[in-house]
Amino acid sequence: MLDARREDLGRMLRAWRMARDPGLLPGPVPFRGHRSYLTQLDMALLLGVSERWYRALERGEDRTYAREMIAGVVRILDLSPRQATALYRGTGHQPPRHRAGDARPDAALLDLLHQQRRVSWICDQAWDVVAANTVAARHCPWLMHPETNTMTWAFSAEARYQLREWDTKWAVPLLGQLRLAWQRWPDNERLDEVVRTVRREPGVAELWEDTTGVRGDADDAARPMYFPLVAPDPLDVRVATYGRFGDTALRWVVLSPVDPSVVFP
């Protein structure tokens, strides 16, 4: 027999799904046709689970749903903090700690993001990814993982394969940005958590002690990055960051090849 509370949570989840406009999703949508809502199959494909497994969640069945799956539901449906808390607790998980830098892109910014034919994503003050375009999903699939953070990924062992000449071209300038942001927003608990995570990564402690990265490395410096679907060798790219006037809550990041003839498929 279904638990009444879980069954009610499932009904609310269905309502939240039906109210979600697929055109506002932060990533590529595998749905077919032109619909104003997401189906259970759409959700399952976006989450990487079976339709039967997702349907069980909406039915209120008492199963062990992975925290990553619940985080993905929250992100895809753009749930409010109260809705997300209800979903986390209702599926047996502790809700994430409130983040001082929480922010969401509006429809206009998302539209600009998805028009880009370059790798592009939006992140908040702590570098948590809140949206990414189709090109980014194809060439940097890590951006689509639930609760992805640009900085913690960039300093992971996995990143050092795609970010070439990592220790000089990427790690030093990124640490400079991270340190300055850490000083600028001392009340952002999530940013503090990201700094602690990054500093624990192998080789970062020594780089942190070096002040080279805070002396003003040019933001438009070319950096080698490997895109196996584009070219057999690394490409030089420039990382450009944009934001809405007077708004420091969100960063819009665009990776542009130095060679203008390079096209991302």
PDB file of C-alpha atoms in Angstrom:
ATOM      1  CA  MET A   1       0.000   0.000   0.000  1.00  0.00           C
ATOM      2  CA  LEU A   2       1.266   3.451  -0.877  1.00  0.00           C
ATOM      3  CA  ASP A   3       2.132   5.865   1.897  1.00  0.00           C
ATOM      4  CA  ALA A   4      -0.345   8.770   1.847  1.00  0.00           C
ATOM      5  CA  ARG A   5       2.351  11.417   2.228  1.00  0.00           C
ATOM      6  CA  ARG A   6       4.495   9.996  -0.562  1.00  0.00           C
ATOM      7  CA  GLU A   7       1.444   9.567  -2.773  1.00  0.00           C
ATOM      8  CA  ASP A   8       0.576  13.228  -2.251  1.00  0.00           C
ATOM      9  CA  LEU A   9       4.174  14.230  -3.021  1.00  0.00           C
ATOM     10  CA  GLY A  10       3.892  12.271  -6.262  1.00  0.00           C
ATOM     11  CA  ARG A  11       0.757  14.202  -7.207  1.00  0.00           C
ATOM     12  CA  MET A  12       2.545  17.489  -6.553  1.00  0.00           C
ATOM     13  CA  LEU A  13       5.537  16.325  -8.600  1.00  0.00           C
ATOM     14  CA  ARG A  14       3.257  15.502 -11.517  1.00  0.00           C
ATOM     15  CA  ALA A  15       1.732  18.995 -11.322  1.00  0.00           C
ATOM     16  CA  TRP A  16       5.197  20.583 -11.268  1.00  0.00           C
ATOM     17  CA  ARG A  17       6.198  18.524 -14.312  1.00  0.00           C
ATOM     18  CA  MET A  18       3.095  19.450 -16.274  1.00  0.00           C
ATOM     19  CA  ALA A  19       3.669  23.133 -15.505  1.00  0.00           C
ATOM     20  CA  ARG A  20       7.278  23.126 -16.720  1.00  0.00           C
ATOM     21  CA  ASP A  21       7.781  24.743 -20.145  1.00  0.00           C
ATOM     22  CA  PRO A  22      10.245  22.561 -22.131  1.00  0.00           C
ATOM     23  CA  GLY A  23      11.506  25.664 -23.905  1.00  0.00           C
ATOM     24  CA  LEU A  24      12.949  26.998 -20.649  1.00  0.00           C
ATOM     25  CA  LEU A  25      14.976  23.915 -19.781  1.00  0.00           C
ATOM     26  CA  PRO A  26      18.677  24.550 -19.095  1.00  0.00           C
ATOM     27  CA  GLY A  27      19.851  21.715 -21.351  1.00  0.00           C
ATOM     28  CA  PRO A  28      18.914  19.835 -24.541  1.00  0.00           C
ATOM     29  CA  VAL A  29      15.481  18.253 -24.467  1.00  0.00           C
ATOM     30  CA  PRO A  30      14.884  14.863 -26.097  1.00  0.00           C
ATOM     31  CA  PHE A  31      11.136  15.378 -26.413  1.00  0.00           C
ATOM     32  CA  ARG A  32       9.363  14.957 -29.719  1.00  0.00           C
ATOM     33  CA  GLY A  33       6.922  17.348 -31.330  1.00  0.00           C
ATOM     34  CA  HIS A  34       5.763  20.664 -29.953  1.00  0.00           C
ATOM     35  CA  ARG A  35       4.352  20.314 -26.473  1.00  0.00           C
ATOM     36  CA  SER A  36       3.927  22.793 -23.654  1.00  0.00           C
ATOM     37  CA  TYR A  37       4.804  20.254 -20.971  1.00  0.00           C
ATOM     38  CA  LEU A  38       7.229  17.417 -20.197  1.00  0.00           C
ATOM     39  CA  THR A  39       6.155  13.768 -20.254  1.00  0.00           C
ATOM     40  CA  GLN A  40       7.356  11.092 -17.854  1.00  0.00           C
ATOM     41  CA  LEU A  41       9.455   9.679 -20.699  1.00  0.00           C
ATOM     42  CA  ASP A  42      11.086  13.089 -21.241  1.00  0.00           C
ATOM     43  CA  MET A  43      11.985  13.219 -17.567  1.00  0.00           C
ATOM     44  CA  ALA A  44      13.385   9.695 -17.629  1.00  0.00           C
ATOM     45  CA  LEU A  45      15.570  10.450 -20.662  1.00  0.00           C
ATOM     46  CA  LEU A  46      16.853  13.681 -19.139  1.00  0.00           C
ATOM     47  CA  LEU A  47      17.634  11.941 -15.850  1.00  0.00           C
ATOM     48  CA  GLY A  48      19.195   8.850 -17.433  1.00  0.00           C
ATOM     49  CA  VAL A  49      16.777   6.410 -15.769  1.00  0.00           C
ATOM     50  CA  SER A  50      14.026   4.130 -17.056  1.00  0.00           C
ATOM     51  CA  GLU A  51      10.535   5.508 -17.591  1.00  0.00           C
ATOM     52  CA  ARG A  52       9.245   2.889 -15.158  1.00  0.00           C
ATOM     53  CA  TRP A  53      11.627   4.093 -12.444  1.00  0.00           C
ATOM     54  CA  TYR A  54      10.600   7.734 -12.867  1.00  0.00           C
ATOM     55  CA  ARG A  55       6.921   6.776 -12.995  1.00  0.00           C
ATOM     56  CA  ALA A  56       7.369   5.052  -9.624  1.00  0.00           C
ATOM     57  CA  LEU A  57       8.572   8.346  -8.158  1.00  0.00           C
ATOM     58  CA  GLU A  58       5.405  10.140  -9.288  1.00  0.00           C
ATOM     59  CA  ARG A  59       3.274   7.250  -8.018  1.00  0.00           C
ATOM     60  CA  GLY A  60       4.754   7.708  -4.567  1.00  0.00           C
ATOM     61  CA  GLU A  61       6.302   4.247  -4.439  1.00  0.00           C
ATOM     62  CA  ASP A  62       8.696   3.707  -1.537  1.00  0.00           C
ATOM     63  CA  ARG A  63      11.955   3.016  -3.376  1.00  0.00           C
ATOM     64  CA  THR A  64      15.560   4.073  -2.870  1.00  0.00           C
ATOM     65  CA  TYR A  65      15.899   7.000  -5.260  1.00  0.00           C
ATOM     66  CA  ALA A  66      19.470   8.247  -5.689  1.00  0.00           C
ATOM     67  CA  ARG A  67      20.181  11.724  -4.395  1.00  0.00           C
ATOM     68  CA  GLU A  68      21.634  12.579  -7.818  1.00  0.00           C
ATOM     69  CA  MET A  69      18.296  11.695  -9.434  1.00  0.00           C
ATOM     70  CA  ILE A  70      16.384  13.952  -7.037  1.00  0.00           C
ATOM     71  CA  ALA A  71      18.870  16.765  -7.655  1.00  0.00           C
ATOM     72  CA  GLY A  72      18.287  16.296 -11.377  1.00  0.00           C
ATOM     73  CA  VAL A  73      14.506  16.551 -10.941  1.00  0.00           C
ATOM     74  CA  VAL A  74      14.931  19.771  -8.950  1.00  0.00           C
ATOM     75  CA  ARG A  75      17.130  21.236 -11.656  1.00  0.00           C
ATOM     76  CA  ILE A  76      15.034  20.161 -14.648  1.00  0.00           C
ATOM     77  CA  LEU A  77      11.756  21.369 -13.140  1.00  0.00           C
ATOM     78  CA  ASP A  78      13.353  24.513 -11.684  1.00  0.00           C
ATOM     79  CA  LEU A  79      11.734  23.847  -8.321  1.00  0.00           C
ATOM     80  CA  SER A  80      11.584  26.557  -5.690  1.00  0.00           C
ATOM     81  CA  PRO A  81      13.544  26.051  -2.428  1.00  0.00           C
ATOM     82  CA  ARG A  82      10.369  24.950  -0.624  1.00  0.00           C
ATOM     83  CA  GLN A  83       9.376  22.536  -3.382  1.00  0.00           C
ATOM     84  CA  ALA A  84      12.901  21.116  -3.532  1.00  0.00           C
ATOM     85  CA  THR A  85      12.998  20.656   0.237  1.00  0.00           C
ATOM     86  CA  ALA A  86       9.706  18.748   0.138  1.00  0.00           C
ATOM     87  CA  LEU A  87      11.012  16.476  -2.624  1.00  0.00           C
ATOM     88  CA  TYR A  88      14.331  15.786  -0.904  1.00  0.00           C
ATOM     89  CA  ARG A  89      12.739  15.034   2.466  1.00  0.00           C
ATOM     90  CA  GLY A  90       9.889  13.041   0.929  1.00  0.00           C
ATOM     91  CA  THR A  91      12.390  10.712  -0.746  1.00  0.00           C
ATOM     92  CA  GLY A  92      14.530  10.273   2.363  1.00  0.00           C
ATOM     93  CA  HIS A  93      17.279  12.798   1.639  1.00  0.00           C
ATOM     94  CA  GLN A  94      18.574  15.783   3.552  1.00  0.00           C
ATOM     95  CA  PRO A  95      17.955  18.974   1.528  1.00  0.00           C
ATOM     96  CA  PRO A  96      21.068  20.842   0.365  1.00  0.00           C
ATOM     97  CA  ARG A  97      22.180  23.703   2.546  1.00  0.00           C
ATOM     98  CA  HIS A  98      20.850  27.079   1.471  1.00  0.00           C
ATOM     99  CA  ARG A  99      23.334  28.861  -0.747  1.00  0.00           C
ATOM    100  CA  ALA A 100      23.899  32.573  -0.342  1.00  0.00           C
ATOM    101  CA  GLY A 101      24.543  32.925  -4.062  1.00  0.00           C
ATOM    102  CA  ASP A 102      21.421  31.166  -5.326  1.00  0.00           C
ATOM    103  CA  ALA A 103      20.275  32.706  -8.603  1.00  0.00           C
ATOM    104  CA  ARG A 104      18.333  31.690 -11.690  1.00  0.00           C
ATOM    105  CA  PRO A 105      18.605  32.985 -15.266  1.00  0.00           C
ATOM    106  CA  ASP A 106      15.532  34.568 -16.755  1.00  0.00           C
ATOM    107  CA  ALA A 107      13.942  33.505 -20.038  1.00  0.00           C
ATOM    108  CA  ALA A 108      15.798  36.170 -22.062  1.00  0.00           C
ATOM    109  CA  LEU A 109      19.211  35.053 -20.829  1.00  0.00           C
ATOM    110  CA  LEU A 110      18.379  31.394 -21.456  1.00  0.00           C
ATOM    111  CA  ASP A 111      17.277  32.265 -24.986  1.00  0.00           C
ATOM    112  CA  LEU A 112      20.628  33.961 -25.680  1.00  0.00           C
ATOM    113  CA  LEU A 113      22.442  30.969 -24.219  1.00  0.00           C
ATOM    114  CA  HIS A 114      20.698  28.461 -26.472  1.00  0.00           C
ATOM    115  CA  GLN A 115      21.288  30.596 -29.574  1.00  0.00           C
ATOM    116  CA  GLN A 116      25.046  30.214 -29.151  1.00  0.00           C
ATOM    117  CA  ARG A 117      26.845  27.790 -31.484  1.00  0.00           C
ATOM    118  CA  ARG A 118      29.781  27.616 -29.089  1.00  0.00           C
ATOM    119  CA  VAL A 119      30.262  25.847 -25.780  1.00  0.00           C
ATOM    120  CA  SER A 120      28.384  28.054 -23.343  1.00  0.00           C
ATOM    121  CA  TRP A 121      26.926  27.820 -19.853  1.00  0.00           C
ATOM    122  CA  ILE A 122      25.661  29.938 -16.965  1.00  0.00           C
ATOM    123  CA  CYS A 123      26.932  29.619 -13.411  1.00  0.00           C
ATOM    124  CA  ASP A 124      26.417  31.488 -10.160  1.00  0.00           C
ATOM    125  CA  GLN A 125      28.842  33.251  -7.799  1.00  0.00           C
ATOM    126  CA  ALA A 126      30.154  29.922  -6.514  1.00  0.00           C
ATOM    127  CA  TRP A 127      30.529  28.567 -10.085  1.00  0.00           C
ATOM    128  CA  ASP A 128      27.655  26.098  -9.701  1.00  0.00           C
ATOM    129  CA  VAL A 129      26.279  25.445 -13.202  1.00  0.00           C
ATOM    130  CA  VAL A 130      22.625  26.463 -13.521  1.00  0.00           C
ATOM    131  CA  ALA A 131      22.213  26.121 -17.313  1.00  0.00           C
ATOM    132  CA  ALA A 132      24.141  24.914 -20.368  1.00  0.00           C
ATOM    133  CA  ASN A 133      23.418  24.880 -24.082  1.00  0.00           C
ATOM    134  CA  THR A 134      23.265  21.926 -26.469  1.00  0.00           C
ATOM    135  CA  VAL A 135      26.786  22.483 -27.797  1.00  0.00           C
ATOM    136  CA  ALA A 136      28.151  22.382 -24.261  1.00  0.00           C
ATOM    137  CA  ALA A 137      26.266  19.168 -23.536  1.00  0.00           C
ATOM    138  CA  ARG A 138      27.820  17.527 -26.593  1.00  0.00           C
ATOM    139  CA  HIS A 139      31.430  18.602 -26.084  1.00  0.00           C
ATOM    140  CA  CYS A 140      31.567  19.025 -22.286  1.00  0.00           C
ATOM    141  CA  PRO A 141      29.054  16.468 -20.982  1.00  0.00           C
ATOM    142  CA  TRP A 142      30.237  17.035 -17.408  1.00  0.00           C
ATOM    143  CA  LEU A 143      28.308  20.319 -17.496  1.00  0.00           C
ATOM    144  CA  MET A 144      25.036  18.389 -17.538  1.00  0.00           C
ATOM    145  CA  HIS A 145      25.675  16.368 -14.384  1.00  0.00           C
ATOM    146  CA  PRO A 146      23.467  17.332 -11.435  1.00  0.00           C
ATOM    147  CA  GLU A 147      25.057  19.860  -9.063  1.00  0.00           C
ATOM    148  CA  THR A 148      28.076  20.397 -11.333  1.00  0.00           C
ATOM    149  CA  ASN A 149      30.521  23.098 -10.265  1.00  0.00           C
ATOM    150  CA  THR A 150      32.903  24.590 -12.829  1.00  0.00           C
ATOM    151  CA  MET A 151      35.760  25.113 -10.375  1.00  0.00           C
ATOM    152  CA  THR A 152      35.644  21.750  -8.627  1.00  0.00           C
ATOM    153  CA  TRP A 153      35.536  20.054 -12.034  1.00  0.00           C
ATOM    154  CA  ALA A 154      38.383  22.173 -13.430  1.00  0.00           C
ATOM    155  CA  PHE A 155      40.666  21.039 -10.595  1.00  0.00           C
ATOM    156  CA  SER A 156      39.671  17.381 -10.728  1.00  0.00           C
ATOM    157  CA  ALA A 157      41.801  14.642 -12.279  1.00  0.00           C
ATOM    158  CA  GLU A 158      39.164  14.209 -15.008  1.00  0.00           C
ATOM    159  CA  ALA A 159      39.477  17.827 -16.151  1.00  0.00           C
ATOM    160  CA  ARG A 160      43.204  17.636 -16.717  1.00  0.00           C
ATOM    161  CA  TYR A 161      42.622  15.489 -19.785  1.00  0.00           C
ATOM    162  CA  GLN A 162      40.469  18.099 -21.529  1.00  0.00           C
ATOM    163  CA  LEU A 163      42.207  21.209 -20.174  1.00  0.00           C
ATOM    164  CA  ARG A 164      45.680  20.952 -21.708  1.00  0.00           C
ATOM    165  CA  GLU A 165      48.764  22.594 -20.161  1.00  0.00           C
ATOM    166  CA  TRP A 166      46.584  22.518 -17.071  1.00  0.00           C
ATOM    167  CA  ASP A 167      49.021  23.741 -14.424  1.00  0.00           C
ATOM    168  CA  THR A 168      50.035  26.949 -16.243  1.00  0.00           C
ATOM    169  CA  LYS A 169      47.279  27.809 -18.734  1.00  0.00           C
ATOM    170  CA  TRP A 170      44.270  26.849 -16.630  1.00  0.00           C
ATOM    171  CA  ALA A 171      44.984  26.233 -12.943  1.00  0.00           C
ATOM    172  CA  VAL A 172      46.869  29.447 -12.227  1.00  0.00           C
ATOM    173  CA  PRO A 173      44.372  31.935 -13.729  1.00  0.00           C
ATOM    174  CA  LEU A 174      41.356  30.000 -12.432  1.00  0.00           C
ATOM    175  CA  LEU A 175      42.774  29.996  -8.911  1.00  0.00           C
ATOM    176  CA  GLY A 176      43.264  33.736  -9.227  1.00  0.00           C
ATOM    177  CA  GLN A 177      39.591  34.184 -10.081  1.00  0.00           C
ATOM    178  CA  LEU A 178      38.522  31.855  -7.292  1.00  0.00           C
ATOM    179  CA  ARG A 179      40.615  33.628  -4.654  1.00  0.00           C
ATOM    180  CA  LEU A 180      39.359  37.072  -5.615  1.00  0.00           C
ATOM    181  CA  ALA A 181      35.730  35.897  -5.568  1.00  0.00           C
ATOM    182  CA  TRP A 182      36.296  34.256  -2.182  1.00  0.00           C
ATOM    183  CA  GLN A 183      37.432  37.608  -0.798  1.00  0.00           C
ATOM    184  CA  ARG A 184      34.650  39.536  -2.532  1.00  0.00           C
ATOM    185  CA  TRP A 185      31.751  37.432  -1.218  1.00  0.00           C
ATOM    186  CA  PRO A 186      32.728  36.296   2.300  1.00  0.00           C
ATOM    187  CA  ASP A 187      29.106  35.477   3.195  1.00  0.00           C
ATOM    188  CA  ASN A 188      28.645  32.968   0.370  1.00  0.00           C
ATOM    189  CA  GLU A 189      28.804  29.640   2.237  1.00  0.00           C
ATOM    190  CA  ARG A 190      28.711  27.609  -0.961  1.00  0.00           C
ATOM    191  CA  LEU A 191      31.713  29.500  -2.359  1.00  0.00           C
ATOM    192  CA  ASP A 192      33.581  28.783   0.860  1.00  0.00           C
ATOM    193  CA  GLU A 193      32.765  25.092   0.397  1.00  0.00           C
ATOM    194  CA  VAL A 194      34.045  25.164  -3.208  1.00  0.00           C
ATOM    195  CA  VAL A 195      37.335  26.754  -2.095  1.00  0.00           C
ATOM    196  CA  ARG A 196      37.866  24.048   0.518  1.00  0.00           C
ATOM    197  CA  THR A 197      37.162  21.325  -2.060  1.00  0.00           C
ATOM    198  CA  VAL A 198      39.535  22.803  -4.627  1.00  0.00           C
ATOM    199  CA  ARG A 199      42.346  23.262  -2.103  1.00  0.00           C
ATOM    200  CA  ARG A 200      42.212  19.561  -1.255  1.00  0.00           C
ATOM    201  CA  GLU A 201      42.928  18.514  -4.847  1.00  0.00           C
ATOM    202  CA  PRO A 202      46.439  17.167  -5.626  1.00  0.00           C
ATOM    203  CA  GLY A 203      48.934  19.883  -6.526  1.00  0.00           C
ATOM    204  CA  VAL A 204      46.641  22.779  -5.643  1.00  0.00           C
ATOM    205  CA  ALA A 205      48.194  23.620  -2.265  1.00  0.00           C
ATOM    206  CA  GLU A 206      51.458  24.658  -3.924  1.00  0.00           C
ATOM    207  CA  LEU A 207      49.682  26.682  -6.594  1.00  0.00           C
ATOM    208  CA  TRP A 208      47.585  28.410  -3.923  1.00  0.00           C
ATOM    209  CA  GLU A 209      50.712  29.711  -2.234  1.00  0.00           C
ATOM    210  CA  ASP A 210      51.908  31.216  -5.521  1.00  0.00           C
ATOM    211  CA  THR A 211      50.464  34.728  -6.061  1.00  0.00           C
ATOM    212  CA  THR A 212      51.122  34.703  -9.821  1.00  0.00           C
ATOM    213  CA  GLY A 213      47.478  34.038 -10.576  1.00  0.00           C
ATOM    214  CA  VAL A 214      46.221  37.145  -8.790  1.00  0.00           C
ATOM    215  CA  ARG A 215      48.424  39.604 -10.657  1.00  0.00           C
ATOM    216  CA  GLY A 216      45.950  40.066 -13.491  1.00  0.00           C
ATOM    217  CA  ASP A 217      46.353  37.305 -16.069  1.00  0.00           C
ATOM    218  CA  ALA A 218      44.472  38.441 -19.178  1.00  0.00           C
ATOM    219  CA  ASP A 219      40.964  37.024 -19.317  1.00  0.00           C
ATOM    220  CA  ASP A 220      41.201  36.690 -23.087  1.00  0.00           C
ATOM    221  CA  ALA A 221      44.424  34.662 -23.071  1.00  0.00           C
ATOM    222  CA  ALA A 222      44.337  31.663 -25.415  1.00  0.00           C
ATOM    223  CA  ARG A 223      44.236  28.302 -23.618  1.00  0.00           C
ATOM    224  CA  PRO A 224      44.466  24.813 -25.173  1.00  0.00           C
ATOM    225  CA  MET A 225      41.446  22.565 -24.745  1.00  0.00           C
ATOM    226  CA  TYR A 226      40.722  19.156 -26.249  1.00  0.00           C
ATOM    227  CA  PHE A 227      37.475  18.534 -28.146  1.00  0.00           C
ATOM    228  CA  PRO A 228      37.688  15.041 -29.724  1.00  0.00           C
ATOM    229  CA  LEU A 229      34.526  15.585 -31.789  1.00  0.00           C
ATOM    230  CA  VAL A 230      36.038  18.711 -33.380  1.00  0.00           C
ATOM    231  CA  ALA A 231      39.729  18.038 -33.984  1.00  0.00           C
ATOM    232  CA  PRO A 232      42.378  15.377 -33.232  1.00  0.00           C
ATOM    233  CA  ASP A 233      44.575  17.931 -31.481  1.00  0.00           C
ATOM    234  CA  PRO A 234      43.793  20.490 -28.761  1.00  0.00           C
ATOM    235  CA  LEU A 235      42.346  23.810 -29.886  1.00  0.00           C
ATOM    236  CA  ASP A 236      43.222  27.212 -28.509  1.00  0.00           C
ATOM    237  CA  VAL A 237      40.143  28.829 -27.008  1.00  0.00           C
ATOM    238  CA  ARG A 238      39.367  32.068 -25.222  1.00  0.00           C
ATOM    239  CA  VAL A 239      37.092  32.091 -22.207  1.00  0.00           C
ATOM    240  CA  ALA A 240      34.751  35.085 -22.145  1.00  0.00           C
ATOM    241  CA  THR A 241      32.470  35.853 -19.225  1.00  0.00           C
ATOM    242  CA  TYR A 242      29.423  38.105 -19.449  1.00  0.00           C
ATOM    243  CA  GLY A 243      26.764  39.292 -17.028  1.00  0.00           C
ATOM    244  CA  ARG A 244      23.634  41.387 -16.807  1.00  0.00           C
ATOM    245  CA  PHE A 245      24.195  45.033 -15.964  1.00  0.00           C
ATOM    246  CA  GLY A 246      24.444  45.548 -12.217  1.00  0.00           C
ATOM    247  CA  ASP A 247      23.949  41.828 -11.498  1.00  0.00           C
ATOM    248  CA  THR A 248      26.841  39.854  -9.975  1.00  0.00           C
ATOM    249  CA  ALA A 249      24.778  36.761  -9.163  1.00  0.00           C
ATOM    250  CA  LEU A 250      25.260  35.008 -12.525  1.00  0.00           C
ATOM    251  CA  ARG A 251      28.097  34.498 -14.996  1.00  0.00           C
ATOM    252  CA  TRP A 252      27.513  33.640 -18.647  1.00  0.00           C
ATOM    253  CA  VAL A 253      30.587  31.768 -19.921  1.00  0.00           C
ATOM    254  CA  VAL A 254      31.410  31.293 -23.615  1.00  0.00           C
ATOM    255  CA  LEU A 255      34.332  29.301 -25.044  1.00  0.00           C
ATOM    256  CA  SER A 256      35.397  30.687 -28.428  1.00  0.00           C
ATOM    257  CA  PRO A 257      38.026  29.031 -30.685  1.00  0.00           C
ATOM    258  CA  VAL A 258      40.891  31.348 -31.587  1.00  0.00           C
ATOM    259  CA  ASP A 259      40.667  30.029 -35.133  1.00  0.00           C
ATOM    260  CA  PRO A 260      37.378  31.488 -36.496  1.00  0.00           C
ATOM    261  CA  SER A 261      37.085  28.674 -39.038  1.00  0.00           C
ATOM    262  CA  VAL A 262      36.536  26.090 -36.287  1.00  0.00           C
ATOM    263  CA  VAL A 263      32.914  25.026 -36.015  1.00  0.00           C
ATOM    264  CA  PHE A 264      31.411  22.979 -33.190  1.00  0.00           C
ATOM    265  CA  PRO A 265      29.163  20.236 -34.625  1.00  0.00           C
TER     266      PRO A 265
END
